[in-house]
PDB file of C-alpha atoms and ligand atoms in Angstrom:
ATOM      1  CA  MET W  93     -48.059 -18.036   7.033  1.00  0.00           C
ATOM      2  CA  THR W  94     -50.301 -17.856  10.068  1.00  0.00           C
ATOM      3  CA  ARG W  95     -51.473 -20.954  11.748  1.00  0.00           C
ATOM      4  CA  SER W  96     -55.137 -21.724  11.046  1.00  0.00           C
ATOM      5  CA  THR W  97     -57.380 -22.334  14.057  1.00  0.00           C
ATOM      6  CA  HIS W  98     -58.358 -25.613  12.369  1.00  0.00           C
ATOM      7  CA  GLU W  99     -54.815 -26.824  12.055  1.00  0.00           C
ATOM      8  CA  ARG W 100     -54.109 -29.731  14.274  1.00  0.00           C
ATOM      9  CA  THR W 101     -51.435 -29.813  16.885  1.00  0.00           C
ATOM     10  CA  ASP W 102     -49.023 -32.696  17.231  1.00  0.00           C
ATOM     11  CA  ASP W 103     -51.108 -34.019  20.079  1.00  0.00           C
ATOM     12  CA  ASP W 104     -54.238 -34.080  17.966  1.00  0.00           C
ATOM     13  CA  ARG W 105     -53.044 -35.772  14.760  1.00  0.00           C
ATOM     14  CA  ALA W 106     -55.346 -38.760  15.225  1.00  0.00           C
ATOM     15  CA  ARG W 107     -58.501 -36.656  15.250  1.00  0.00           C
ATOM     16  CA  PRO W 108     -60.706 -37.269  12.193  1.00  0.00           C
ATOM     17  CA  ILE W 109     -61.317 -34.199  10.098  1.00  0.00           C
ATOM     18  CA  ASP W 110     -65.052 -34.336   9.843  1.00  0.00           C
ATOM     19  CA  HIS W 111     -67.813 -31.875   8.948  1.00  0.00           C
ATOM     20  CA  GLN W 112     -65.879 -30.809   5.883  1.00  0.00           C
ATOM     21  CA  LYS W 113     -67.643 -28.859   3.166  1.00  0.00           C
ATOM     22  CA  GLY W 114     -66.615 -27.811  -0.317  1.00  0.00           C
ATOM     23  CA  ARG W 115     -67.886 -26.976  -3.776  1.00  0.00           C
ATOM     24  CA  GLU W 116     -68.923 -29.686  -6.241  1.00  0.00           C
ATOM     25  CA  PHE W 117     -66.020 -30.275  -8.652  1.00  0.00           C
ATOM     26  CA  GLN W 118     -68.384 -31.333 -11.420  1.00  0.00           C
ATOM     27  CA  GLY W 119     -72.023 -30.247 -11.453  1.00  0.00           C
ATOM     28  CA  TYR W 120     -74.838 -32.515 -12.618  1.00  0.00           C
ATOM     29  CA  GLY W 121     -75.359 -32.082 -16.360  1.00  0.00           C
ATOM     30  CA  ARG W 122     -71.787 -30.862 -16.917  1.00  0.00           C
ATOM     31  CA  MET W 123     -69.413 -32.906 -19.042  1.00  0.00           C
ATOM     32  CA  THR W 124     -65.700 -33.481 -18.718  1.00  0.00           C
ATOM     33  CA  ARG W 125     -63.692 -34.393 -21.753  1.00  0.00           C
ATOM     34  CA  ARG W 126     -62.086 -37.835 -21.824  1.00  0.00           C
ATOM     35  CA  PRO W 127     -59.659 -39.041 -24.501  1.00  0.00           C
ATOM     36  CA  ILE W 128     -61.934 -41.739 -25.925  1.00  0.00           C
ATOM     37  CA  ALA W 129     -62.158 -40.411 -29.476  1.00  0.00           C
ATOM     38  CA  LEU W 130     -65.809 -39.419 -29.130  1.00  0.00           C
ATOM     39  CA  SER W 131     -67.220 -35.981 -29.801  1.00  0.00           C
ATOM     40  CA  GLU W 132     -68.553 -34.092 -26.797  1.00  0.00           C
ATOM     41  CA  THR W 133     -71.972 -33.891 -28.436  1.00  0.00           C
ATOM     42  CA  ALA W 134     -72.116 -37.690 -28.845  1.00  0.00           C
ATOM     43  CA  ALA W 135     -70.921 -38.252 -25.261  1.00  0.00           C
ATOM     44  CA  GLN W 136     -73.404 -35.743 -23.859  1.00  0.00           C
ATOM     45  CA  GLN W 137     -76.322 -37.293 -25.786  1.00  0.00           C
ATOM     46  CA  SER W 138     -75.383 -40.714 -24.415  1.00  0.00           C
ATOM     47  CA  VAL W 139     -75.009 -39.395 -20.862  1.00  0.00           C
ATOM     48  CA  GLU W 140     -78.468 -37.768 -20.931  1.00  0.00           C
ATOM     49  CA  ASN W 141     -80.052 -40.911 -22.393  1.00  0.00           C
ATOM     50  CA  LEU W 142     -78.230 -43.228 -19.980  1.00  0.00           C
ATOM     51  CA  ASN W 143     -79.360 -41.152 -16.981  1.00  0.00           C
ATOM     52  CA  GLN W 144     -83.002 -41.759 -18.072  1.00  0.00           C
ATOM     53  CA  VAL W 145     -82.315 -45.488 -18.443  1.00  0.00           C
ATOM     54  CA  LEU W 146     -80.589 -45.421 -15.065  1.00  0.00           C
ATOM     55  CA  ALA W 147     -83.504 -43.738 -13.321  1.00  0.00           C
ATOM     56  CA  ASP W 148     -85.920 -46.241 -14.802  1.00  0.00           C
ATOM     57  CA  THR W 149     -83.650 -49.202 -14.011  1.00  0.00           C
ATOM     58  CA  ILE W 150     -83.280 -48.076 -10.372  1.00  0.00           C
ATOM     59  CA  THR W 151     -87.075 -47.771 -10.184  1.00  0.00           C
ATOM     60  CA  LEU W 152     -87.585 -51.225 -11.663  1.00  0.00           C
ATOM     61  CA  ARG W 153     -84.960 -52.683  -9.311  1.00  0.00           C
ATOM     62  CA  ASP W 154     -86.759 -51.205  -6.302  1.00  0.00           C
ATOM     63  CA  LEU W 155     -90.120 -52.382  -7.584  1.00  0.00           C
ATOM     64  CA  TYR W 156     -88.734 -55.927  -7.652  1.00  0.00           C
ATOM     65  CA  LYS W 157     -87.626 -55.614  -4.000  1.00  0.00           C
ATOM     66  CA  LYS W 158     -90.979 -54.216  -2.958  1.00  0.00           C
ATOM     67  CA  HIS W 159     -92.703 -57.175  -4.638  1.00  0.00           C
ATOM     68  CA  HIS W 160     -90.194 -59.633  -3.204  1.00  0.00           C
ATOM     69  CA  TRP W 161     -91.208 -58.470   0.260  1.00  0.00           C
ATOM     70  CA  GLN W 162     -94.925 -57.881  -0.268  1.00  0.00           C
ATOM     71  CA  THR W 163     -96.019 -60.803  -2.467  1.00  0.00           C
ATOM     72  CA  GLY W 164     -98.458 -63.363  -1.080  1.00  0.00           C
ATOM     73  CA  GLY W 165    -100.610 -66.400  -1.871  1.00  0.00           C
ATOM     74  CA  PRO W 166     -99.982 -69.998  -2.930  1.00  0.00           C
ATOM     75  CA  THR W 167     -97.063 -69.062  -5.195  1.00  0.00           C
ATOM     76  CA  PHE W 168     -95.428 -66.922  -2.491  1.00  0.00           C
ATOM     77  CA  TYR W 169     -92.160 -68.832  -2.290  1.00  0.00           C
ATOM     78  CA  GLN W 170     -91.590 -69.066  -6.028  1.00  0.00           C
ATOM     79  CA  LEU W 171     -92.397 -65.385  -6.674  1.00  0.00           C
ATOM     80  CA  HIS W 172     -90.409 -64.287  -3.584  1.00  0.00           C
ATOM     81  CA  LEU W 173     -87.311 -65.984  -5.065  1.00  0.00           C
ATOM     82  CA  LEU W 174     -87.905 -64.956  -8.664  1.00  0.00           C
ATOM     83  CA  PHE W 175     -88.455 -61.277  -7.771  1.00  0.00           C
ATOM     84  CA  ASP W 176     -85.190 -61.283  -5.775  1.00  0.00           C
ATOM     85  CA  LYS W 177     -83.282 -62.873  -8.648  1.00  0.00           C
ATOM     86  CA  HIS W 178     -84.504 -60.213 -11.016  1.00  0.00           C
ATOM     87  CA  PHE W 179     -83.688 -57.522  -8.425  1.00  0.00           C
ATOM     88  CA  GLU W 180     -80.080 -58.787  -8.492  1.00  0.00           C
ATOM     89  CA  GLY W 181     -80.008 -58.615 -12.290  1.00  0.00           C
ATOM     90  CA  GLN W 182     -81.357 -55.050 -12.280  1.00  0.00           C
ATOM     91  CA  SER W 183     -78.815 -54.056  -9.575  1.00  0.00           C
ATOM     92  CA  GLU W 184     -75.979 -55.207 -11.835  1.00  0.00           C
ATOM     93  CA  LEU W 185     -77.431 -53.173 -14.685  1.00  0.00           C
ATOM     94  CA  VAL W 186     -77.639 -50.089 -12.474  1.00  0.00           C
ATOM     95  CA  ASP W 187     -73.957 -50.264 -11.742  1.00  0.00           C
ATOM     96  CA  VAL W 188     -72.928 -50.863 -15.360  1.00  0.00           C
ATOM     97  CA  ILE W 189     -75.111 -47.951 -16.615  1.00  0.00           C
ATOM     98  CA  ALA W 190     -73.958 -45.506 -13.895  1.00  0.00           C
ATOM     99  CA  GLU W 191     -70.325 -46.348 -14.508  1.00  0.00           C
ATOM    100  CA  ARG W 192     -70.751 -45.894 -18.271  1.00  0.00           C
ATOM    101  CA  ILE W 193     -72.102 -42.372 -17.562  1.00  0.00           C
ATOM    102  CA  GLN W 194     -68.999 -41.535 -15.531  1.00  0.00           C
ATOM    103  CA  MET W 195     -66.771 -43.146 -18.132  1.00  0.00           C
ATOM    104  CA  LEU W 196     -68.221 -40.885 -20.808  1.00  0.00           C
ATOM    105  CA  GLY W 197     -67.374 -37.835 -18.678  1.00  0.00           C
ATOM    106  CA  GLY W 198     -70.852 -37.212 -17.298  1.00  0.00           C
ATOM    107  CA  VAL W 199     -72.352 -37.336 -13.824  1.00  0.00           C
ATOM    108  CA  SER W 200     -74.741 -40.181 -12.949  1.00  0.00           C
ATOM    109  CA  LEU W 201     -77.912 -39.746 -10.991  1.00  0.00           C
ATOM    110  CA  ALA W 202     -77.914 -41.631  -7.746  1.00  0.00           C
ATOM    111  CA  MET W 203     -80.247 -40.602  -4.954  1.00  0.00           C
ATOM    112  CA  ALA W 204     -83.894 -41.655  -4.507  1.00  0.00           C
ATOM    113  CA  ALA W 205     -85.373 -38.149  -4.720  1.00  0.00           C
ATOM    114  CA  ASP W 206     -83.568 -37.463  -8.011  1.00  0.00           C
ATOM    115  CA  ILE W 207     -84.632 -40.857  -9.372  1.00  0.00           C
ATOM    116  CA  ALA W 208     -88.247 -40.206  -8.427  1.00  0.00           C
ATOM    117  CA  GLU W 209     -88.161 -36.839 -10.315  1.00  0.00           C
ATOM    118  CA  THR W 210     -86.710 -38.458 -13.453  1.00  0.00           C
ATOM    119  CA  THR W 211     -88.283 -41.875 -13.878  1.00  0.00           C
ATOM    120  CA  ILE W 212     -91.188 -42.356 -16.239  1.00  0.00           C
ATOM    121  CA  ILE W 213     -92.288 -45.634 -14.595  1.00  0.00           C
ATOM    122  CA  PRO W 214     -95.611 -45.063 -12.776  1.00  0.00           C
ATOM    123  CA  ARG W 215     -95.388 -44.921  -8.982  1.00  0.00           C
ATOM    124  CA  PRO W 216     -96.992 -47.986  -7.296  1.00  0.00           C
ATOM    125  CA  PRO W 217     -99.162 -47.710  -4.145  1.00  0.00           C
ATOM    126  CA  LYS W 218     -97.428 -48.272  -0.782  1.00  0.00           C
ATOM    127  CA  GLY W 219     -99.598 -51.253   0.058  1.00  0.00           C
ATOM    128  CA  ARG W 220     -99.617 -54.849  -1.144  1.00  0.00           C
ATOM    129  CA  GLU W 221    -101.023 -55.779  -4.516  1.00  0.00           C
ATOM    130  CA  GLU W 222    -102.123 -59.232  -5.765  1.00  0.00           C
ATOM    131  CA  PRO W 223     -99.485 -61.258  -7.638  1.00  0.00           C
ATOM    132  CA  PRO W 224    -101.079 -60.831 -11.117  1.00  0.00           C
ATOM    133  CA  VAL W 225    -101.168 -57.111 -10.523  1.00  0.00           C
ATOM    134  CA  GLN W 226     -97.573 -57.084  -9.318  1.00  0.00           C
ATOM    135  CA  ILE W 227     -96.545 -59.019 -12.447  1.00  0.00           C
ATOM    136  CA  SER W 228     -98.493 -56.688 -14.753  1.00  0.00           C
ATOM    137  CA  ARG W 229     -96.867 -53.655 -13.161  1.00  0.00           C
ATOM    138  CA  LEU W 230     -93.402 -55.175 -13.619  1.00  0.00           C
ATOM    139  CA  LEU W 231     -94.129 -56.127 -17.266  1.00  0.00           C
ATOM    140  CA  HIS W 232     -95.233 -52.560 -17.942  1.00  0.00           C
ATOM    141  CA  ALA W 233     -92.045 -51.148 -16.403  1.00  0.00           C
ATOM    142  CA  HIS W 234     -89.875 -53.590 -18.479  1.00  0.00           C
ATOM    143  CA  GLU W 235     -91.654 -52.525 -21.663  1.00  0.00           C
ATOM    144  CA  ILE W 236     -91.008 -48.841 -20.975  1.00  0.00           C
ATOM    145  CA  LEU W 237     -87.349 -49.601 -20.409  1.00  0.00           C
ATOM    146  CA  ILE W 238     -86.987 -51.848 -23.486  1.00  0.00           C
ATOM    147  CA  GLU W 239     -88.702 -49.281 -25.713  1.00  0.00           C
ATOM    148  CA  GLU W 240     -86.527 -46.371 -24.618  1.00  0.00           C
ATOM    149  CA  ALA W 241     -83.341 -48.467 -24.599  1.00  0.00           C
ATOM    150  CA  ARG W 242     -83.990 -49.534 -28.237  1.00  0.00           C
ATOM    151  CA  SER W 243     -84.377 -45.989 -29.519  1.00  0.00           C
ATOM    152  CA  MET W 244     -81.385 -44.795 -27.462  1.00  0.00           C
ATOM    153  CA  ALA W 245     -79.303 -47.662 -28.787  1.00  0.00           C
ATOM    154  CA  ARG W 246     -80.020 -46.523 -32.360  1.00  0.00           C
ATOM    155  CA  LEU W 247     -79.078 -42.954 -31.498  1.00  0.00           C
ATOM    156  CA  ALA W 248     -75.858 -44.127 -29.862  1.00  0.00           C
ATOM    157  CA  ALA W 249     -74.903 -46.174 -32.911  1.00  0.00           C
ATOM    158  CA  GLU W 250     -75.682 -43.214 -35.262  1.00  0.00           C
ATOM    159  CA  SER W 251     -73.474 -40.900 -33.195  1.00  0.00           C
ATOM    160  CA  GLY W 252     -70.562 -43.396 -33.162  1.00  0.00           C
ATOM    161  CA  ASP W 253     -70.855 -44.317 -29.477  1.00  0.00           C
ATOM    162  CA  ASP W 254     -70.556 -48.083 -29.970  1.00  0.00           C
ATOM    163  CA  GLY W 255     -69.801 -48.753 -26.353  1.00  0.00           C
ATOM    164  CA  THR W 256     -73.108 -47.311 -25.227  1.00  0.00           C
ATOM    165  CA  ASN W 257     -74.928 -49.034 -28.070  1.00  0.00           C
ATOM    166  CA  ASP W 258     -73.427 -52.354 -27.016  1.00  0.00           C
ATOM    167  CA  LEU W 259     -74.343 -51.799 -23.331  1.00  0.00           C
ATOM    168  CA  LEU W 260     -77.921 -50.913 -24.219  1.00  0.00           C
ATOM    169  CA  VAL W 261     -78.352 -53.854 -26.609  1.00  0.00           C
ATOM    170  CA  SER W 262     -76.332 -56.608 -24.919  1.00  0.00           C
ATOM    171  CA  ASP W 263     -77.106 -55.765 -21.294  1.00  0.00           C
ATOM    172  CA  VAL W 264     -80.178 -53.618 -20.960  1.00  0.00           C
ATOM    173  CA  ILE W 265     -82.384 -54.858 -23.794  1.00  0.00           C
ATOM    174  CA  ARG W 266     -81.406 -58.539 -23.664  1.00  0.00           C
ATOM    175  CA  GLY W 267     -81.479 -58.599 -19.877  1.00  0.00           C
ATOM    176  CA  ASN W 268     -84.916 -57.031 -19.723  1.00  0.00           C
ATOM    177  CA  GLU W 269     -86.275 -59.235 -22.488  1.00  0.00           C
ATOM    178  CA  LYS W 270     -85.219 -62.361 -20.630  1.00  0.00           C
ATOM    179  CA  GLN W 271     -86.841 -61.176 -17.363  1.00  0.00           C
ATOM    180  CA  VAL W 272     -90.036 -60.423 -19.300  1.00  0.00           C
ATOM    181  CA  TRP W 273     -90.070 -64.026 -20.556  1.00  0.00           C
ATOM    182  CA  PHE W 274     -89.770 -65.445 -17.022  1.00  0.00           C
ATOM    183  CA  LEU W 275     -92.403 -63.057 -15.626  1.00  0.00           C
ATOM    184  CA  SER W 276     -94.949 -63.244 -18.406  1.00  0.00           C
ATOM    185  CA  GLU W 277     -95.135 -67.095 -18.208  1.00  0.00           C
ATOM    186  CA  HIS W 278     -96.531 -66.583 -14.699  1.00  0.00           C
ATOM    187  CA  VAL W 279     -99.664 -64.949 -16.063  1.00  0.00           C
ATOM    188  CA  VAL W 280    -100.386 -67.544 -18.796  1.00  0.00           C
ATOM    189  CA  ASP W 281    -103.647 -69.167 -17.751  1.00  0.00           C
ATOM    190  CA  VAL W 282    -102.804 -72.865 -18.174  1.00  0.00           C
ATOM    191  CA  PRO W 283    -104.275 -75.557 -15.852  1.00  0.00           C
ATOM    192  CA  LEU W 284    -102.148 -76.565 -12.908  1.00  0.00           C
ATOM    193  CA  VAL W 285    -103.466 -80.085 -12.325  1.00  0.00           C
ATOM    194  CA  LYS W 286    -106.251 -81.083 -14.671  1.00  0.00           C
ATOM    195  CA  ALA W 287    -106.020 -80.431 -18.446  1.00  0.00           C
ATOM    196  CA  ASP W 288    -108.784 -78.483 -20.145  1.00  0.00           C
TER     197      ASP W 288
HETATM  198 FE1  LIG M 182     -84.956 -61.029   0.910  1.00  0.00          FE
END
């Protein structure tokens, strides 16, 4: 065997091997079979649905951070903290959803450009919006997510993918419903000091 020009000499063993390139070992949209007693069709359906929920959850997560930074007005501090708390909750969901996709033998979406192409949550403007508008935008995004997660949860249950059904119901749906409660109470028009 001839010595490759890239092969390191004894003097050069500490040199990092950088700039490496190679083929993908699993393309996006391709499935690998795992021994989890689930048909490939069921796993694939769940992976496709979960990637949609993932793209929308990443978008909602980022919308919360945008609003955490950009909010303003007399309720600044409260909204600043609430938006960040919900951001954390959505971040946890992102990880659980992405890992479920890998667990099923699929490939999860990850990068911003791919998320932007996939999400169905409307793109907000770059500038600052008033708190009631921020809240309305968040509530709309939550409702999109809850609606799709409910129908996907039913499909997962019908195909025998109980793990995905449980994730969608226990984590995604319940988590989003709770955040909707906290958010929507901020746009209930009740008096602050003097009763009607
Ligand atoms: Fe912050």
